[in-house]
Structure formats: C-alpha cells, structure tokens
PDB file of C-alpha atoms in Angstrom:
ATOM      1  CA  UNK A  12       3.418   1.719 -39.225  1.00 74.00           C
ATOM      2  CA  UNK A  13       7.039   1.829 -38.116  1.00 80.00           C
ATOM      3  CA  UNK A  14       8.701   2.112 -34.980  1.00 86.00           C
ATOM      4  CA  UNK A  15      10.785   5.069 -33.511  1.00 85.00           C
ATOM      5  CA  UNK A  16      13.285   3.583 -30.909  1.00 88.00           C
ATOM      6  CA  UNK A  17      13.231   6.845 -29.404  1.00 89.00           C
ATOM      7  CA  UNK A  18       9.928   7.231 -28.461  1.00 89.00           C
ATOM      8  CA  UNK A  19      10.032   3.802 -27.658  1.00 88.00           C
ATOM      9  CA  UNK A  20      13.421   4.141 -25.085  1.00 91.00           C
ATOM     10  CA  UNK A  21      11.610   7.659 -23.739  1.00 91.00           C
ATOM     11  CA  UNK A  22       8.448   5.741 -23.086  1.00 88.00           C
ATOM     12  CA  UNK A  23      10.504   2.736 -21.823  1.00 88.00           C
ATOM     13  CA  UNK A  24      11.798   5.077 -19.173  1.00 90.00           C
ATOM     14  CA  UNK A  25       8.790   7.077 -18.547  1.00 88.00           C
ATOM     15  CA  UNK A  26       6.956   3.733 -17.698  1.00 83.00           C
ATOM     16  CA  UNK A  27       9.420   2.582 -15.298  1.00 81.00           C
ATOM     17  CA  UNK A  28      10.001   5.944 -13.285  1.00 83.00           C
ATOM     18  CA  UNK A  29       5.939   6.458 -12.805  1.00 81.00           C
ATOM     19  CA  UNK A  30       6.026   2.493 -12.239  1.00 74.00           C
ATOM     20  CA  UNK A  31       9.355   2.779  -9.667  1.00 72.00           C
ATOM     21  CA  UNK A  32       7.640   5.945  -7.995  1.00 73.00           C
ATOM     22  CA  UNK A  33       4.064   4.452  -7.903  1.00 68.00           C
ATOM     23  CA  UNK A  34       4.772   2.397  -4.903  1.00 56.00           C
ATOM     24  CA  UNK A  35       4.714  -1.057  -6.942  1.00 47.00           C
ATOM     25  CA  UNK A  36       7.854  -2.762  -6.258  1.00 45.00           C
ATOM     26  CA  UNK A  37       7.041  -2.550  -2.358  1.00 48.00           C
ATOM     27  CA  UNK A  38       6.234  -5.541  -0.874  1.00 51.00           C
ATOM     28  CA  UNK A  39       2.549  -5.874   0.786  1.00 55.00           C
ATOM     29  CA  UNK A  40       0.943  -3.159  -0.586  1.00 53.00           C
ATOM     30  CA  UNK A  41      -2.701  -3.067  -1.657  1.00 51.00           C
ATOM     31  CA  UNK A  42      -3.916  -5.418  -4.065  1.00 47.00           C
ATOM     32  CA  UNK A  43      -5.742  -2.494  -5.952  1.00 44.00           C
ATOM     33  CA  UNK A  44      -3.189  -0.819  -6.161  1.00 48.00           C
ATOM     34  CA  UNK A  45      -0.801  -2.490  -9.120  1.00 50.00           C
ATOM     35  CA  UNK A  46      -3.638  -1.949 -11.555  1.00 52.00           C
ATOM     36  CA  UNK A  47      -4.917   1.199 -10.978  1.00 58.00           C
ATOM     37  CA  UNK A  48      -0.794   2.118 -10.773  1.00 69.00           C
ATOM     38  CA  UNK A  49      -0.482   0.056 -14.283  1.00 72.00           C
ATOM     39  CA  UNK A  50      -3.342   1.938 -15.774  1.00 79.00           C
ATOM     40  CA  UNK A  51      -1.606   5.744 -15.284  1.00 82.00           C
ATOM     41  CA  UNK A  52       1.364   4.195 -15.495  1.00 80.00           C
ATOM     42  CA  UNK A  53       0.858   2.935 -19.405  1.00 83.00           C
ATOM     43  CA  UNK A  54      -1.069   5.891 -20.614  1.00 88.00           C
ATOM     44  CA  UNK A  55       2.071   8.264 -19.165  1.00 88.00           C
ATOM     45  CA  UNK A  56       4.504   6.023 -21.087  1.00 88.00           C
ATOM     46  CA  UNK A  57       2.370   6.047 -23.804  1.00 89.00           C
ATOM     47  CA  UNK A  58       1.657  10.266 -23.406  1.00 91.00           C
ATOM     48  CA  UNK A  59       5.352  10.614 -24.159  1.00 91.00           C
ATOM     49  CA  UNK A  60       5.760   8.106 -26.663  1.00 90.00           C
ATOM     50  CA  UNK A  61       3.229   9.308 -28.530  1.00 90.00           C
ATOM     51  CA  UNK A  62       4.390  12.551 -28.267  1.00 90.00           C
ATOM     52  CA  UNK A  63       7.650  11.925 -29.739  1.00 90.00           C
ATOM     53  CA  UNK A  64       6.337  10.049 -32.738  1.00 88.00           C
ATOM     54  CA  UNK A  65       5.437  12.644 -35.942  1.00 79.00           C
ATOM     55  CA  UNK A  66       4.339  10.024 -38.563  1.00 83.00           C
ATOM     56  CA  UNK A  67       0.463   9.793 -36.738  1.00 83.00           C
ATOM     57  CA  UNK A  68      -1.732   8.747 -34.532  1.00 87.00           C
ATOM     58  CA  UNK A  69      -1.656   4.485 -35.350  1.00 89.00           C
ATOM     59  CA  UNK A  70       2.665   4.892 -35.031  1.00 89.00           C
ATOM     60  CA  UNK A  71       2.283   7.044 -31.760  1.00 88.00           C
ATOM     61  CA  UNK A  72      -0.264   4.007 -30.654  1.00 90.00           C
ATOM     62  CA  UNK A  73       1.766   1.052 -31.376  1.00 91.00           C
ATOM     63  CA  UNK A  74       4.986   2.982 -30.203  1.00 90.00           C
ATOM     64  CA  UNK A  75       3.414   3.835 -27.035  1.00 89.00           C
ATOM     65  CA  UNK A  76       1.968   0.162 -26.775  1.00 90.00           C
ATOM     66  CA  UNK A  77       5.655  -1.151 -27.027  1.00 90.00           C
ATOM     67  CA  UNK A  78       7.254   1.639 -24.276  1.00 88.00           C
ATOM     68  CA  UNK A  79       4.691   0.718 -22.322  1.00 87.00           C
ATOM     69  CA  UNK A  80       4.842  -2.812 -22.596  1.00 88.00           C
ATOM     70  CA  UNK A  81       8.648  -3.186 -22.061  1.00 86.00           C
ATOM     71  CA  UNK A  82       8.594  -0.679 -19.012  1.00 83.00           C
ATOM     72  CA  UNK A  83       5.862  -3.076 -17.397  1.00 80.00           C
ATOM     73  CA  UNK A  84       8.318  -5.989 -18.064  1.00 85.00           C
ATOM     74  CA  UNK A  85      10.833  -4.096 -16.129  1.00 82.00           C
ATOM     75  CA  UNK A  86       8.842  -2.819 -13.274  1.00 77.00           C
ATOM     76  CA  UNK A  87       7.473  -6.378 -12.898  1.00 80.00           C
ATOM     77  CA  UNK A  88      10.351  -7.959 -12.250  1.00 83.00           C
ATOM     78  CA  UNK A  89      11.314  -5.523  -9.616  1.00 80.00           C
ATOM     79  CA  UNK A  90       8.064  -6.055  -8.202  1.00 76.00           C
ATOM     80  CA  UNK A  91       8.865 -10.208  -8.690  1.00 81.00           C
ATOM     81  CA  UNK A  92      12.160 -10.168  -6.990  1.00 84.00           C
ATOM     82  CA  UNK A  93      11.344  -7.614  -4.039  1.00 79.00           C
ATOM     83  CA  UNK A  94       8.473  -9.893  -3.333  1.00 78.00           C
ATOM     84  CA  UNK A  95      10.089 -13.291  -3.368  1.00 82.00           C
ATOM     85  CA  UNK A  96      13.272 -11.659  -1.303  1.00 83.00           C
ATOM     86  CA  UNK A  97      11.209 -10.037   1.569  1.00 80.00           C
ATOM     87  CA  UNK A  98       8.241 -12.316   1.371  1.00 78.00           C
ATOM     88  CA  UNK A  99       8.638 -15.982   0.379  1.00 80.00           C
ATOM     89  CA  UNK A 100       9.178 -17.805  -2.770  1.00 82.00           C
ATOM     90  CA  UNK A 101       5.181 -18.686  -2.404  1.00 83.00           C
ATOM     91  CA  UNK A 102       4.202 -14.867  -2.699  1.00 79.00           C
ATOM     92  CA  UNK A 103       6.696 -14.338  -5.001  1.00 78.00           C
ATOM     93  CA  UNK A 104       5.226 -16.876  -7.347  1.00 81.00           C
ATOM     94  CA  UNK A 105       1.773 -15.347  -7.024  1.00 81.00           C
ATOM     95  CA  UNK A 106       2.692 -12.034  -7.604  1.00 78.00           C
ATOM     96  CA  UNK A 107       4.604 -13.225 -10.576  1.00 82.00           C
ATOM     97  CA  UNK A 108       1.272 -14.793 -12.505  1.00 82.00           C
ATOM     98  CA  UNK A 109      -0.709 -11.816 -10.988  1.00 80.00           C
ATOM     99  CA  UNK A 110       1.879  -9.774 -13.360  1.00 80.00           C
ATOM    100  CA  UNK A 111       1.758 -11.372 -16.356  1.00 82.00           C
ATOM    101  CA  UNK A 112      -1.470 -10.673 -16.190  1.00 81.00           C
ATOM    102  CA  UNK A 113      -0.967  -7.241 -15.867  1.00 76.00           C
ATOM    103  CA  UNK A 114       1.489  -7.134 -18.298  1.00 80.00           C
ATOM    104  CA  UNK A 115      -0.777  -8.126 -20.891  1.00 78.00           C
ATOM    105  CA  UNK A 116      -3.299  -5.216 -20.105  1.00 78.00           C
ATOM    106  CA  UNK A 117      -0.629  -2.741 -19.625  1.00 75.00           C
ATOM    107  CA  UNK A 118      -0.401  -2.260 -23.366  1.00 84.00           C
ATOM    108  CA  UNK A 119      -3.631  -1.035 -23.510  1.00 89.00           C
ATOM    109  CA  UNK A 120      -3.848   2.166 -21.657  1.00 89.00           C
ATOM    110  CA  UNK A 121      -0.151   2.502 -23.384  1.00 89.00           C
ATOM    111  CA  UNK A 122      -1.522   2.610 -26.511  1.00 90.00           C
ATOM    112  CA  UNK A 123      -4.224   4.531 -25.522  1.00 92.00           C
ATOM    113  CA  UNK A 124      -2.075   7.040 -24.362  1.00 91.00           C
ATOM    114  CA  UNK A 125       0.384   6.944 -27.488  1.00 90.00           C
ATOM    115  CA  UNK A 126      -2.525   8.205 -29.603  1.00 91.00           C
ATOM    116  CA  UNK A 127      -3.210  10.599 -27.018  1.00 91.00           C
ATOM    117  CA  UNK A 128       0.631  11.791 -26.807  1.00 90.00           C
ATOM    118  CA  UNK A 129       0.652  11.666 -31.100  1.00 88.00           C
ATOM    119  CA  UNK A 130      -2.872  13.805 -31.430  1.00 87.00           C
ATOM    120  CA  UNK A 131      -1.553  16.367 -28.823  1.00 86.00           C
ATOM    121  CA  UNK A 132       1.713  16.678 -30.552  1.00 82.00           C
ATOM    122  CA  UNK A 133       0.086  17.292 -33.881  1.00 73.00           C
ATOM    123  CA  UNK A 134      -1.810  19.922 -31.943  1.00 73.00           C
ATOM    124  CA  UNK A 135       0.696  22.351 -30.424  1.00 69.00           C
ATOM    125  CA  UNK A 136       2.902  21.190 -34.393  1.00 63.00           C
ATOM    126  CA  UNK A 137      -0.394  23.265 -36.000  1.00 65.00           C
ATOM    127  CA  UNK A 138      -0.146  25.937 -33.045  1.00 66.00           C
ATOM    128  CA  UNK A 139       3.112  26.515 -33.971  1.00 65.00           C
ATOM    129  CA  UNK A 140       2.524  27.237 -37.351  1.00 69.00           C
ATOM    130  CA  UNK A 141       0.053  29.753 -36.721  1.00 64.00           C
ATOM    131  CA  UNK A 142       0.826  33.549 -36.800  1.00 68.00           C
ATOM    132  CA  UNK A 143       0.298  35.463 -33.575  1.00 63.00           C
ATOM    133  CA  UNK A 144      -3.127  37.403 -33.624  1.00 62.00           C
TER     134      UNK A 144
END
C-alpha cells in the first residue's frame, strides 16, 4: 500500500467542493442533513481518488480514505467557524463535537468509494485495451 499525493490532493478537492456546494457550512440547516451530505460527499472524494490510483483496489481505498478524510477536516471547520460567527460560541461548540464525529465516519464511505473509483478505473484500463468489434 502506498500513497499517491495526487489522488489524494484531487480527492482533497473533490471532497471539499461537493462538501462547500452541499449546503454544510450554512448555519441552521437540518440536522440530517451533514450526514447524509458527508456520506455522498466521501464516496465522491473517494470515486476520484480511487480513480486516479493504478496500483489496486486496497491503494485506491486507503487513498480515497485519506482525500476524504482531509476534505472533511476542511469543510468542518468552515462549518465550525460559520456557526460560531453567525450563531454563538455555544452552537459553535456543539457543532464542533457533532463534527468530529463526523469526521471519523467520513472515511468510511471515502474508502468505500476509493475502491469503487480504483475497480472502475481498472474497468474502462481493460476496455481500452480491447479491439473494436
């Protein structure tokens, strides 16, 4: 197993785009809605990490597991600091142990997806190959 910073940087940004553009550094929004936004969020991050890694599915895994993880670091503490600004350092403090929390499962569904990502880019790699019929 060895890292690729690359896929690890693309996943890094993938995560906090879908994380930015999910809605979850506004202030008072649903309380379902960081986790089910944390869930696609990870296994996005993870689809592209994944996808850049060549060396297999357990390296497209742990790479996505790390893009993920970082990006949910990130988006977190935009979520932290937009909460404690418009809502009170007492919200702000909840919503920061509610995220490490989430933090902790968001490598999941990032690894999840990085094995995704590495088994579809094996995929199209062996459609490539082929000759057209």
């Amino acid at each position: 197993m060895k890292f690729n910073m690359r896929a690890i940087a693309y996943g890094f940004i993938a995560t906090v785009v879908v994380g930015i553009l999910g809605g979850l550094t506004v202030p008072f929004t649903n309380v379902t809605l960081p986790t089910i936004g944390y869930i696609l969020t990870g296994i996005i991050g993870g689809l592209v990490a994944g996808y850049l890694v060549t060396t297999g599915m357990a390296d497209g895994a742990l790479n996505g597991l790390v893009g993920t993880t970082l990006g949910a670091i990130i988006v977190a503490i935009g979520l932290v600091i937009m909460n404690v600004l418009f809502a009170g350092v007492f919200f702000g403090l909840t919503v920061f142990s509610a995220a490490v929390v989430i933090i902790a499962l968001a490598g999941i569904p990032g690894a999840i997806g990085g094995a995704l990502g590495s088994m579809l880019h094996d995929r199209s790699a062996a459609r490539r190959t082929r000759p057209a019929a």
